[in-house]
mmCIF file with all atom_site columns, C-alpha atoms in Angstrom:
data_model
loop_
_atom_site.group_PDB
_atom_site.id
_atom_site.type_symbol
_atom_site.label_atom_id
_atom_site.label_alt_id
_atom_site.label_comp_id
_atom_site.label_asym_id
_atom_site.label_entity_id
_atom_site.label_seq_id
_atom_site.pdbx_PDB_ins_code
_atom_site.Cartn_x
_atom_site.Cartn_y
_atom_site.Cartn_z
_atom_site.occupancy
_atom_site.B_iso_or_equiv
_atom_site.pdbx_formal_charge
_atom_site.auth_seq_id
_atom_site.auth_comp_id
_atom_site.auth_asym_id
_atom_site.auth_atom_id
_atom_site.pdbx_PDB_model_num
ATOM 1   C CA . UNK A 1 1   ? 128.212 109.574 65.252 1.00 41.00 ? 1   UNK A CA 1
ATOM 2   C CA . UNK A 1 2   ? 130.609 108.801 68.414 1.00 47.00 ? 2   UNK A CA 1
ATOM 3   C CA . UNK A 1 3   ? 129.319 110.358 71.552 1.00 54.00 ? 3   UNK A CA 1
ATOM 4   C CA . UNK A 1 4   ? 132.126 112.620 72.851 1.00 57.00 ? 4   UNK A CA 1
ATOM 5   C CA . UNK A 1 5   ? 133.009 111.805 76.080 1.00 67.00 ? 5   UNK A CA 1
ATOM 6   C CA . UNK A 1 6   ? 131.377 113.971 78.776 1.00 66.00 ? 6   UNK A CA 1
ATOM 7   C CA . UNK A 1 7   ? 132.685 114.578 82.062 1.00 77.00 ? 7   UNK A CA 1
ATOM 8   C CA . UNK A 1 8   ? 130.386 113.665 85.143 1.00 90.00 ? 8   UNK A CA 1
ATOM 9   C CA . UNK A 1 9   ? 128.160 116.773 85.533 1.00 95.00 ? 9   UNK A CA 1
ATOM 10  C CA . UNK A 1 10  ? 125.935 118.215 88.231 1.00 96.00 ? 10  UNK A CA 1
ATOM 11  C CA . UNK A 1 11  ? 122.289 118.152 88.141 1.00 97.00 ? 11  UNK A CA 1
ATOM 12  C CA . UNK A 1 12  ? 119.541 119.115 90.575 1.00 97.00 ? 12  UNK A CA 1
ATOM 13  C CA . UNK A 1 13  ? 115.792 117.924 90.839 1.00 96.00 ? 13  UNK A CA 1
ATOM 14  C CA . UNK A 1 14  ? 114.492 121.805 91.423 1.00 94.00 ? 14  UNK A CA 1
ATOM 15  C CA . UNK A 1 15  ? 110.711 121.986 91.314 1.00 91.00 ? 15  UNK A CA 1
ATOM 16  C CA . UNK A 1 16  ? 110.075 119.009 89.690 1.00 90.00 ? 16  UNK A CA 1
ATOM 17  C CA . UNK A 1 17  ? 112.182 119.672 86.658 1.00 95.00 ? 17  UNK A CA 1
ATOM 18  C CA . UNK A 1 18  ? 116.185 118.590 86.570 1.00 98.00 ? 18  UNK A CA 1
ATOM 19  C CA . UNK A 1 19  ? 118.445 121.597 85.925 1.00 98.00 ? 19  UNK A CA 1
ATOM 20  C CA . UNK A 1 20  ? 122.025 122.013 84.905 1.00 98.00 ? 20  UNK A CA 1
ATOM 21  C CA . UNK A 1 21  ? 122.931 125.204 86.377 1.00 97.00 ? 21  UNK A CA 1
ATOM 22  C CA . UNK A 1 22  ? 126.320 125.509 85.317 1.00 96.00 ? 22  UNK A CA 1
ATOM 23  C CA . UNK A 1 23  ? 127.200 127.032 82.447 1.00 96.00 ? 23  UNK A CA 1
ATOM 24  C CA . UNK A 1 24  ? 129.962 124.819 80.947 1.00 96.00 ? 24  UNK A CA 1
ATOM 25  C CA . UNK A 1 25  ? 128.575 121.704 81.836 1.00 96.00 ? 25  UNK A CA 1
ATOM 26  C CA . UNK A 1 26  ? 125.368 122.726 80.236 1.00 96.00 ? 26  UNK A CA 1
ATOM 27  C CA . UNK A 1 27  ? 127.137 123.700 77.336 1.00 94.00 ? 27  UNK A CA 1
ATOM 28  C CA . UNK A 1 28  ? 129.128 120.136 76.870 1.00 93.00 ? 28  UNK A CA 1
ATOM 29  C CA . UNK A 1 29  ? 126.085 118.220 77.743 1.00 94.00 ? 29  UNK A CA 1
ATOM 30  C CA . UNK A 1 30  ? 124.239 120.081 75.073 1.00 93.00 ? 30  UNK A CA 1
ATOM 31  C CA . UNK A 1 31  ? 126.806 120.480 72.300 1.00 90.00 ? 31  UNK A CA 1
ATOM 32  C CA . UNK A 1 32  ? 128.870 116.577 72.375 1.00 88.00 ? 32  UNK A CA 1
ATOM 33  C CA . UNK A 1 33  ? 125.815 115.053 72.952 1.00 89.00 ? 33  UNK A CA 1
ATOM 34  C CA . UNK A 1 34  ? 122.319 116.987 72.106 1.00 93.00 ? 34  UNK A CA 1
ATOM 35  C CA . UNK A 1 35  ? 121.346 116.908 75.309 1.00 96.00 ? 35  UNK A CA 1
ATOM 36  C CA . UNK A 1 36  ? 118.330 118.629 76.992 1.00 96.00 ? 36  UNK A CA 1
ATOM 37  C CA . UNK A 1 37  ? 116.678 122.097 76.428 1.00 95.00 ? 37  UNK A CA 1
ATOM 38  C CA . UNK A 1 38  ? 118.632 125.508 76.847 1.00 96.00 ? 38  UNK A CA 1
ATOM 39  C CA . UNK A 1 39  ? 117.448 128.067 79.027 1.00 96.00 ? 39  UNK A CA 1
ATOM 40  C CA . UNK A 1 40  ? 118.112 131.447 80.038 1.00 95.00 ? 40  UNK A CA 1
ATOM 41  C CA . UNK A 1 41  ? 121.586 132.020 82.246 1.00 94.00 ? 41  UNK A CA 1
ATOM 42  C CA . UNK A 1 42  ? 123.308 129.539 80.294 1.00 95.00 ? 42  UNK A CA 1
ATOM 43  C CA . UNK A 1 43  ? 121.169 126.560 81.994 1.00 97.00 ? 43  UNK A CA 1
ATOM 44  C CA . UNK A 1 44  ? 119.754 123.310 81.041 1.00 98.00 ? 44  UNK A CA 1
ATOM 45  C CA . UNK A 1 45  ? 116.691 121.778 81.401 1.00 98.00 ? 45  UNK A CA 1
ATOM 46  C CA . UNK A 1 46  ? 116.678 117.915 81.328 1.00 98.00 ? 46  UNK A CA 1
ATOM 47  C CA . UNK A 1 47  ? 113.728 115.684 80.323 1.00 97.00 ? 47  UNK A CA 1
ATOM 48  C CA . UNK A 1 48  ? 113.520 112.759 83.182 1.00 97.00 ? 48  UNK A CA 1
ATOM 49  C CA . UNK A 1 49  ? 114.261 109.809 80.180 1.00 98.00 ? 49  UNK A CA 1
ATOM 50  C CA . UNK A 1 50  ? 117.585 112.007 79.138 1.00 98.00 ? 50  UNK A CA 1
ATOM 51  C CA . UNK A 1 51  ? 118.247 112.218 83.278 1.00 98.00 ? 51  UNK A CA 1
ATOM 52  C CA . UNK A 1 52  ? 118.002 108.449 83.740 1.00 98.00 ? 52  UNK A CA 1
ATOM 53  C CA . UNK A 1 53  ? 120.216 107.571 80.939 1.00 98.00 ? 53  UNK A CA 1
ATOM 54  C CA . UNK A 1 54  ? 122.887 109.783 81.612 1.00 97.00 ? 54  UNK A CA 1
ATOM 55  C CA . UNK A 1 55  ? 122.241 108.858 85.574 1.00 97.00 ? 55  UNK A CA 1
ATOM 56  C CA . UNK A 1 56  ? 122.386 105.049 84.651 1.00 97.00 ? 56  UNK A CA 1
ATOM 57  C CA . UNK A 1 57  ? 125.649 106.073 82.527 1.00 95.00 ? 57  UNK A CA 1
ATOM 58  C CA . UNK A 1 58  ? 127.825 107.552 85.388 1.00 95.00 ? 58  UNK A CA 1
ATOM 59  C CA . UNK A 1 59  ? 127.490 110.882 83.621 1.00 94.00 ? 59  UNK A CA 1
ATOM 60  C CA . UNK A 1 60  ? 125.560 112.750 85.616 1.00 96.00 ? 60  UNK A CA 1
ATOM 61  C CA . UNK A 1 61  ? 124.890 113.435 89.501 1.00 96.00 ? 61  UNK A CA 1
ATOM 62  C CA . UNK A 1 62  ? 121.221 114.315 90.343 1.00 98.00 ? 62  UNK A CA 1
ATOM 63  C CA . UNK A 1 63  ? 120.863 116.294 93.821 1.00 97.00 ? 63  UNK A CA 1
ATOM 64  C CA . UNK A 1 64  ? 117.187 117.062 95.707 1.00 94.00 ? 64  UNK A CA 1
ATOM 65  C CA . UNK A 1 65  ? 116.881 120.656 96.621 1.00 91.00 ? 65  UNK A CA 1
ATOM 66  C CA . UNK A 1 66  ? 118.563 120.028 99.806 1.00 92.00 ? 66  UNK A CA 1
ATOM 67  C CA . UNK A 1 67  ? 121.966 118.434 97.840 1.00 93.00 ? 67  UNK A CA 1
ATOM 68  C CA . UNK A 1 68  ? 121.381 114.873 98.713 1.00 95.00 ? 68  UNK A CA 1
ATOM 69  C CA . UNK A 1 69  ? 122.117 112.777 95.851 1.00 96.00 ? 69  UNK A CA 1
ATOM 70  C CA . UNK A 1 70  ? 119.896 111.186 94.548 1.00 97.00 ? 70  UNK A CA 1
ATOM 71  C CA . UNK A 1 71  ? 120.167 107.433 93.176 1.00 96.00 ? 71  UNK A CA 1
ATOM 72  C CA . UNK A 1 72  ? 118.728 105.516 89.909 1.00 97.00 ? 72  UNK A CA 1
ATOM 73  C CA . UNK A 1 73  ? 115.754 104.135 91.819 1.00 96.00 ? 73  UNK A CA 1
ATOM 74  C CA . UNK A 1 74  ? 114.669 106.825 93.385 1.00 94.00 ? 74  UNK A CA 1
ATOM 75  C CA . UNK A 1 75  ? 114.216 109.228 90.452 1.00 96.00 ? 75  UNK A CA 1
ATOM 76  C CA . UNK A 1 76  ? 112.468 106.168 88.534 1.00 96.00 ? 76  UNK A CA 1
ATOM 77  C CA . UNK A 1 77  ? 110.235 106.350 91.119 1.00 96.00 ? 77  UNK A CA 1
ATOM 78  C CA . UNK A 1 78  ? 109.494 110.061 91.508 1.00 95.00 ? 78  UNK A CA 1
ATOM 79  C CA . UNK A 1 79  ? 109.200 110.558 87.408 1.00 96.00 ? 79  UNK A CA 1
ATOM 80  C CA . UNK A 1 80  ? 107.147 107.466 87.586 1.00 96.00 ? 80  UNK A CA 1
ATOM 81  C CA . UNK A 1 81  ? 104.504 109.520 90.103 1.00 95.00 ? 81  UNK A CA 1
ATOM 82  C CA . UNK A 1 82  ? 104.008 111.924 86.979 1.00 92.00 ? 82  UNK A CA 1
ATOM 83  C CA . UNK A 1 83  ? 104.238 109.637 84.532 1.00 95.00 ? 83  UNK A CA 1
ATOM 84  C CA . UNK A 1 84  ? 103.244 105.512 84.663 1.00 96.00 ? 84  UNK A CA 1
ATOM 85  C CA . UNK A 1 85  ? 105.089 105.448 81.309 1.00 96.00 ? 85  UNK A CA 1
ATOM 86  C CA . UNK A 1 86  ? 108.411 106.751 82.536 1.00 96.00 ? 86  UNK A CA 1
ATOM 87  C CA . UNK A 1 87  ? 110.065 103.736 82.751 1.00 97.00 ? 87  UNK A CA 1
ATOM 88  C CA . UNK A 1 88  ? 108.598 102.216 79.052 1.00 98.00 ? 88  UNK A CA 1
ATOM 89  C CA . UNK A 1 89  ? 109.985 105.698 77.866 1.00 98.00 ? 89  UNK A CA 1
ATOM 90  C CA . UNK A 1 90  ? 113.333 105.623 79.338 1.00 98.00 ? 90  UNK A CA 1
ATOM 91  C CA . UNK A 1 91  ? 113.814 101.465 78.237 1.00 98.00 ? 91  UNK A CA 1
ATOM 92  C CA . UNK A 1 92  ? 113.104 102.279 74.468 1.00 98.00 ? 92  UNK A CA 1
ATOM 93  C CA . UNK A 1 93  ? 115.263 105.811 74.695 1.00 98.00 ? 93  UNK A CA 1
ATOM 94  C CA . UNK A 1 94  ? 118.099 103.684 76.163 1.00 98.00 ? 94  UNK A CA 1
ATOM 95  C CA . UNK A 1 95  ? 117.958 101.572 73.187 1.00 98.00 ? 95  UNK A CA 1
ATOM 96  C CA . UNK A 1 96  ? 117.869 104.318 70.863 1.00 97.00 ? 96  UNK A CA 1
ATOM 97  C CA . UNK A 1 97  ? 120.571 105.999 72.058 1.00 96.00 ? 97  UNK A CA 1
ATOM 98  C CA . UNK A 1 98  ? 123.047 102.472 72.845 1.00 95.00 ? 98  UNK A CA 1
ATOM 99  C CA . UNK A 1 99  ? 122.469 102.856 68.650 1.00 95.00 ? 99  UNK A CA 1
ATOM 100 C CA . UNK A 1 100 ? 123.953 105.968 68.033 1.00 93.00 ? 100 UNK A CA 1
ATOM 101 C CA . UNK A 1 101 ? 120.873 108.308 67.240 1.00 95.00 ? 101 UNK A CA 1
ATOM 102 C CA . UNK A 1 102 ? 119.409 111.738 68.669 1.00 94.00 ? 102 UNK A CA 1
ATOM 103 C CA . UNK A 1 103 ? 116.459 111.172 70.420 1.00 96.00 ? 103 UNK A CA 1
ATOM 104 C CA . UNK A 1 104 ? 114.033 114.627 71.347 1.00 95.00 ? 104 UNK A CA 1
ATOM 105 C CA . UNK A 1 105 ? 110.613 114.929 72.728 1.00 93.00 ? 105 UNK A CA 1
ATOM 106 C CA . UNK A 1 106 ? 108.083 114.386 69.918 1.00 91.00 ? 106 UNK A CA 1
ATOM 107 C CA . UNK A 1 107 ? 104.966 115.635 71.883 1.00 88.00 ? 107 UNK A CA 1
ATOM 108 C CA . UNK A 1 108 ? 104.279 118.257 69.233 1.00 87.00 ? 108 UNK A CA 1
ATOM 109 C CA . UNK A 1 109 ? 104.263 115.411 66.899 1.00 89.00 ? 109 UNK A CA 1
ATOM 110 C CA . UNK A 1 110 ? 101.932 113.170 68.929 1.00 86.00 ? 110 UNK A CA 1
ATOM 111 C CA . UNK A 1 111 ? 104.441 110.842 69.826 1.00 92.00 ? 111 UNK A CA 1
ATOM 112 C CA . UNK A 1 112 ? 106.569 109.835 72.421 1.00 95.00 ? 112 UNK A CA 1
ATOM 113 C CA . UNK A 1 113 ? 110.031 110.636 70.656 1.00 97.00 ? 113 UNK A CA 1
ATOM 114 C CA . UNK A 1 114 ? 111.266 112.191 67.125 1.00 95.00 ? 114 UNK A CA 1
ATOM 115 C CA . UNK A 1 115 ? 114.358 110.836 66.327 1.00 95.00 ? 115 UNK A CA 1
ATOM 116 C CA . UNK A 1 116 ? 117.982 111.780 64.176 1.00 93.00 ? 116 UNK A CA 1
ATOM 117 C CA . UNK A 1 117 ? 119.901 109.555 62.239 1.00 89.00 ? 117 UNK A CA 1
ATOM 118 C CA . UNK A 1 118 ? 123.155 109.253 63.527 1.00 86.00 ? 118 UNK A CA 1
ATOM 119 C CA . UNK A 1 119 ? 125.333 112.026 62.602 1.00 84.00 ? 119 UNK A CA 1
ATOM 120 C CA . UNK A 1 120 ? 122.866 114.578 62.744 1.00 87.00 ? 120 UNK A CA 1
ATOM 121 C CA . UNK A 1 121 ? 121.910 116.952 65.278 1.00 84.00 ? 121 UNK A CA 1
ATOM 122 C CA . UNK A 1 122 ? 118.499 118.670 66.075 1.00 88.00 ? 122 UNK A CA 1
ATOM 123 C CA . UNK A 1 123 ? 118.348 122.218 64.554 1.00 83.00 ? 123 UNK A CA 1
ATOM 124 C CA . UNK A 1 124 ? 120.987 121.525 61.889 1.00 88.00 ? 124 UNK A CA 1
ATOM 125 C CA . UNK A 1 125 ? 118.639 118.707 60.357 1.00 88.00 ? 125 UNK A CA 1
ATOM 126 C CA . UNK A 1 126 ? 114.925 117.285 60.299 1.00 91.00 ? 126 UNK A CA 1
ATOM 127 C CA . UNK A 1 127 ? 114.360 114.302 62.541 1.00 92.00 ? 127 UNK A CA 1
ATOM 128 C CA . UNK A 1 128 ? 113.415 110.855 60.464 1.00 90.00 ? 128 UNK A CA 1
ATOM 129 C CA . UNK A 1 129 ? 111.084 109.191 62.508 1.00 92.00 ? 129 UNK A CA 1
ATOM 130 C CA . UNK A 1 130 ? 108.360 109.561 65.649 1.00 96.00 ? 130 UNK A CA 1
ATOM 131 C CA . UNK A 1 131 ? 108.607 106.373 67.921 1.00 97.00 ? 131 UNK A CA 1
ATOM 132 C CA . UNK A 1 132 ? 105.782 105.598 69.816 1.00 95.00 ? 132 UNK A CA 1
ATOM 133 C CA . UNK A 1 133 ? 106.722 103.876 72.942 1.00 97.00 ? 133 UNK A CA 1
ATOM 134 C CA . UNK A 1 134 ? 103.684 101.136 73.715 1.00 96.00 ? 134 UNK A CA 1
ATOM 135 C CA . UNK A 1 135 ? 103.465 97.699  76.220 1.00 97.00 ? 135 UNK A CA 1
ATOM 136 C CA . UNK A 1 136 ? 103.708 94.634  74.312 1.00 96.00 ? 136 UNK A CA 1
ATOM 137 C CA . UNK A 1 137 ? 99.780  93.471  73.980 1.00 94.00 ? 137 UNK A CA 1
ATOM 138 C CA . UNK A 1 138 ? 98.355  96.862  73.506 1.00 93.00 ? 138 UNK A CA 1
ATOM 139 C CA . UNK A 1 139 ? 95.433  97.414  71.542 1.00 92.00 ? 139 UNK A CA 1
ATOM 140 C CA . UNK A 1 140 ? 94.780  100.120 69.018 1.00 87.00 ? 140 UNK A CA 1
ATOM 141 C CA . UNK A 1 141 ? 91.430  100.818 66.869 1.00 89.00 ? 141 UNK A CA 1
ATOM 142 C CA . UNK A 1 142 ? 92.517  101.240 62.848 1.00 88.00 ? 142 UNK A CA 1
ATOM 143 C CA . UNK A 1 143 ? 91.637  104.957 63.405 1.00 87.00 ? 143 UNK A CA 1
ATOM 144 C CA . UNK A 1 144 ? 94.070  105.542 65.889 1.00 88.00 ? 144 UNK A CA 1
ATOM 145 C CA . UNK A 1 145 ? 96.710  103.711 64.157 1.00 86.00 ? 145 UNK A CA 1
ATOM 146 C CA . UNK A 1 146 ? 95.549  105.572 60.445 1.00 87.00 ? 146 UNK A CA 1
ATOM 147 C CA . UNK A 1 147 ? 95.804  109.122 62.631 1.00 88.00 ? 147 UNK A CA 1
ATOM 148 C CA . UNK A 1 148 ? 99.254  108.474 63.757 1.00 88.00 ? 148 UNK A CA 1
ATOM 149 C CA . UNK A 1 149 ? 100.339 107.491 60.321 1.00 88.00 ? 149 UNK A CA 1
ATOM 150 C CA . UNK A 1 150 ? 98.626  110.463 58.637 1.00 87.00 ? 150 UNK A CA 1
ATOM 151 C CA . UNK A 1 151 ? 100.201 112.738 61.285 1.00 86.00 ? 151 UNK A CA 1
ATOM 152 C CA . UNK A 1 152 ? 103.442 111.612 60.581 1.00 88.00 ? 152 UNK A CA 1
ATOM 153 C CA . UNK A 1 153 ? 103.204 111.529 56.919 1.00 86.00 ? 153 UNK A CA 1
ATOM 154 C CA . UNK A 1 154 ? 102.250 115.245 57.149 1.00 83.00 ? 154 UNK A CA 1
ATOM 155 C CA . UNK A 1 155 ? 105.348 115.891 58.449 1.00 88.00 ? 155 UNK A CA 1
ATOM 156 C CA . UNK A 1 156 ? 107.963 113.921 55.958 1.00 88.00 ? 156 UNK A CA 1
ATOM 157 C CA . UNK A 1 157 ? 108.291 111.540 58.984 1.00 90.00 ? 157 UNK A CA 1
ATOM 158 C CA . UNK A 1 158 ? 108.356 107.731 59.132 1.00 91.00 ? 158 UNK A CA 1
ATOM 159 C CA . UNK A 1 159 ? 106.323 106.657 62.433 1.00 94.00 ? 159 UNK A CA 1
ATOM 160 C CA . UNK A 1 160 ? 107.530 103.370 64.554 1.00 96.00 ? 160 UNK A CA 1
ATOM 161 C CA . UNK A 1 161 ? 106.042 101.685 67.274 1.00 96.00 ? 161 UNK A CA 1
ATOM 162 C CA . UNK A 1 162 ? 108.397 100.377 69.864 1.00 97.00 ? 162 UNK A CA 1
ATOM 163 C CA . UNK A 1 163 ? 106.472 97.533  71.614 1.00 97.00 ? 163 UNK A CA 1
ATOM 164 C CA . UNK A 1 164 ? 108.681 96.272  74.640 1.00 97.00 ? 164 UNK A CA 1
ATOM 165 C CA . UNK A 1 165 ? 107.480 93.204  76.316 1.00 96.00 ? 165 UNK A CA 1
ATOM 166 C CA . UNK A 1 166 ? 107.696 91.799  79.779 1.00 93.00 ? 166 UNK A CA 1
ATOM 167 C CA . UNK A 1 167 ? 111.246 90.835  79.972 1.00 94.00 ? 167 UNK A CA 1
ATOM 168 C CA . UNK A 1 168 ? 112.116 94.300  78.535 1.00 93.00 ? 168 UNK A CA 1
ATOM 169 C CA . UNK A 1 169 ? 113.218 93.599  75.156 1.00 97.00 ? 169 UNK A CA 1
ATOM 170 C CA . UNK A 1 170 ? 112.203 95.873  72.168 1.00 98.00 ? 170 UNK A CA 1
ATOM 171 C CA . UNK A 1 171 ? 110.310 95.576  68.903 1.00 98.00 ? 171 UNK A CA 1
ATOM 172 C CA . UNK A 1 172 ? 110.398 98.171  66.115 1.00 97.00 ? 172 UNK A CA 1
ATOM 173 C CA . UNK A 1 173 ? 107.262 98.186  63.962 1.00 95.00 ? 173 UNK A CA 1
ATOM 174 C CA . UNK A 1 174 ? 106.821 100.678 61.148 1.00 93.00 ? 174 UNK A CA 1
ATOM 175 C CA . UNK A 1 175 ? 103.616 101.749 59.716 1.00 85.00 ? 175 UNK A CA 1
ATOM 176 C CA . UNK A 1 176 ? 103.635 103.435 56.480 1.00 80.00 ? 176 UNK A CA 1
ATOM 177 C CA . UNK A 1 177 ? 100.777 104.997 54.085 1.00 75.00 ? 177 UNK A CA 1
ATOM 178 C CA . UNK A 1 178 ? 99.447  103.053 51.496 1.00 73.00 ? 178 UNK A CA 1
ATOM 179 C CA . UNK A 1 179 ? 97.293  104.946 48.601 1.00 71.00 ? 179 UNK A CA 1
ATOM 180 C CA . UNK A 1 180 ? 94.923  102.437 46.523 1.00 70.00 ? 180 UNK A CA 1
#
């Protein structure tokens, strides 16, 4: 599916979490392009890899609680404070998205990221696949590998590891449940 296009919207970094507070441009963020988390009043709540892309994308305008704008960098570096992964997260949803799919939060699933095939949007269909975002030469015992699989088979869901390496390029691995 063909991202409409989405006029530059206003965000704010407001106690640590990045709100749309604007009604319409909530809406359009959320409706052409699936977009963050509603909230009450006709807001939006933005997850910091969904803020970077659409930052890095000329889509969005991030302002501090004092309505300095805020650049690229310097959110990196603040979601980075709460989260050393940020940036791994953020390369491999990049990707995703430059390929046309839905990406959500997969916490509940134990994963990074559950994601759409193109076309489809979350609450109107069932997300594929968790991606697990990982560093290329991590290391993983066979039960933690077996549990991810078995957690993701539980849930009709195909899991992939996406193992970036050092010069930032991406490798899709799927793992898959064998019976004997």
């Amino acid at each position: 599916m063909e991202e409409a296009e989405i006029p530059v919207v206003e965000a704010q970094l407001y106690k640590g979490k990045i709100i749309v507070w604007d009604e319409a441009q909530a809406n359009q963020l959320y409706q052409r392009g699936s977009y963050g988390k509603p909230l009450s009043g006709g807001r939006l709540q933005l997850a910091p890899v969904e803020t970077l892309y659409l930052l890095d994308g000329g889509k969005i305008h991030v302002l501090d609680e004092d309505g300095k704008k805020l650049k690229f960098k310097d959110l990196s570096a603040k979601f980075t404070e709460g989260d050393p992964e940020a940036m791994l997260k953020y390369s491999v949803y990049a990707d995703l998205r430059s390929r046309g799919y839905i990406i959500k939060t997969g916490l509940k699933f134990g994963a990074h990221f559950r994601v759409y095939e193109r076309g489809e949007k979350p609450g109107e269909a069932h997300s594929k696949f968790l991606v697990h975002a990982v560093p290329e030469g991590i290391k993983f015992t066979p039960t933690e590998l077996a549990r991810a699989v078995r957690l993701a088979h539980s849930v009709r869901k195909a899991i992939l590891w996406a193992v970036v390496d050092d010069d930032g390029d991406i490798t899709y691995y799927a793992l898959t449940r064998e019976r004997p």
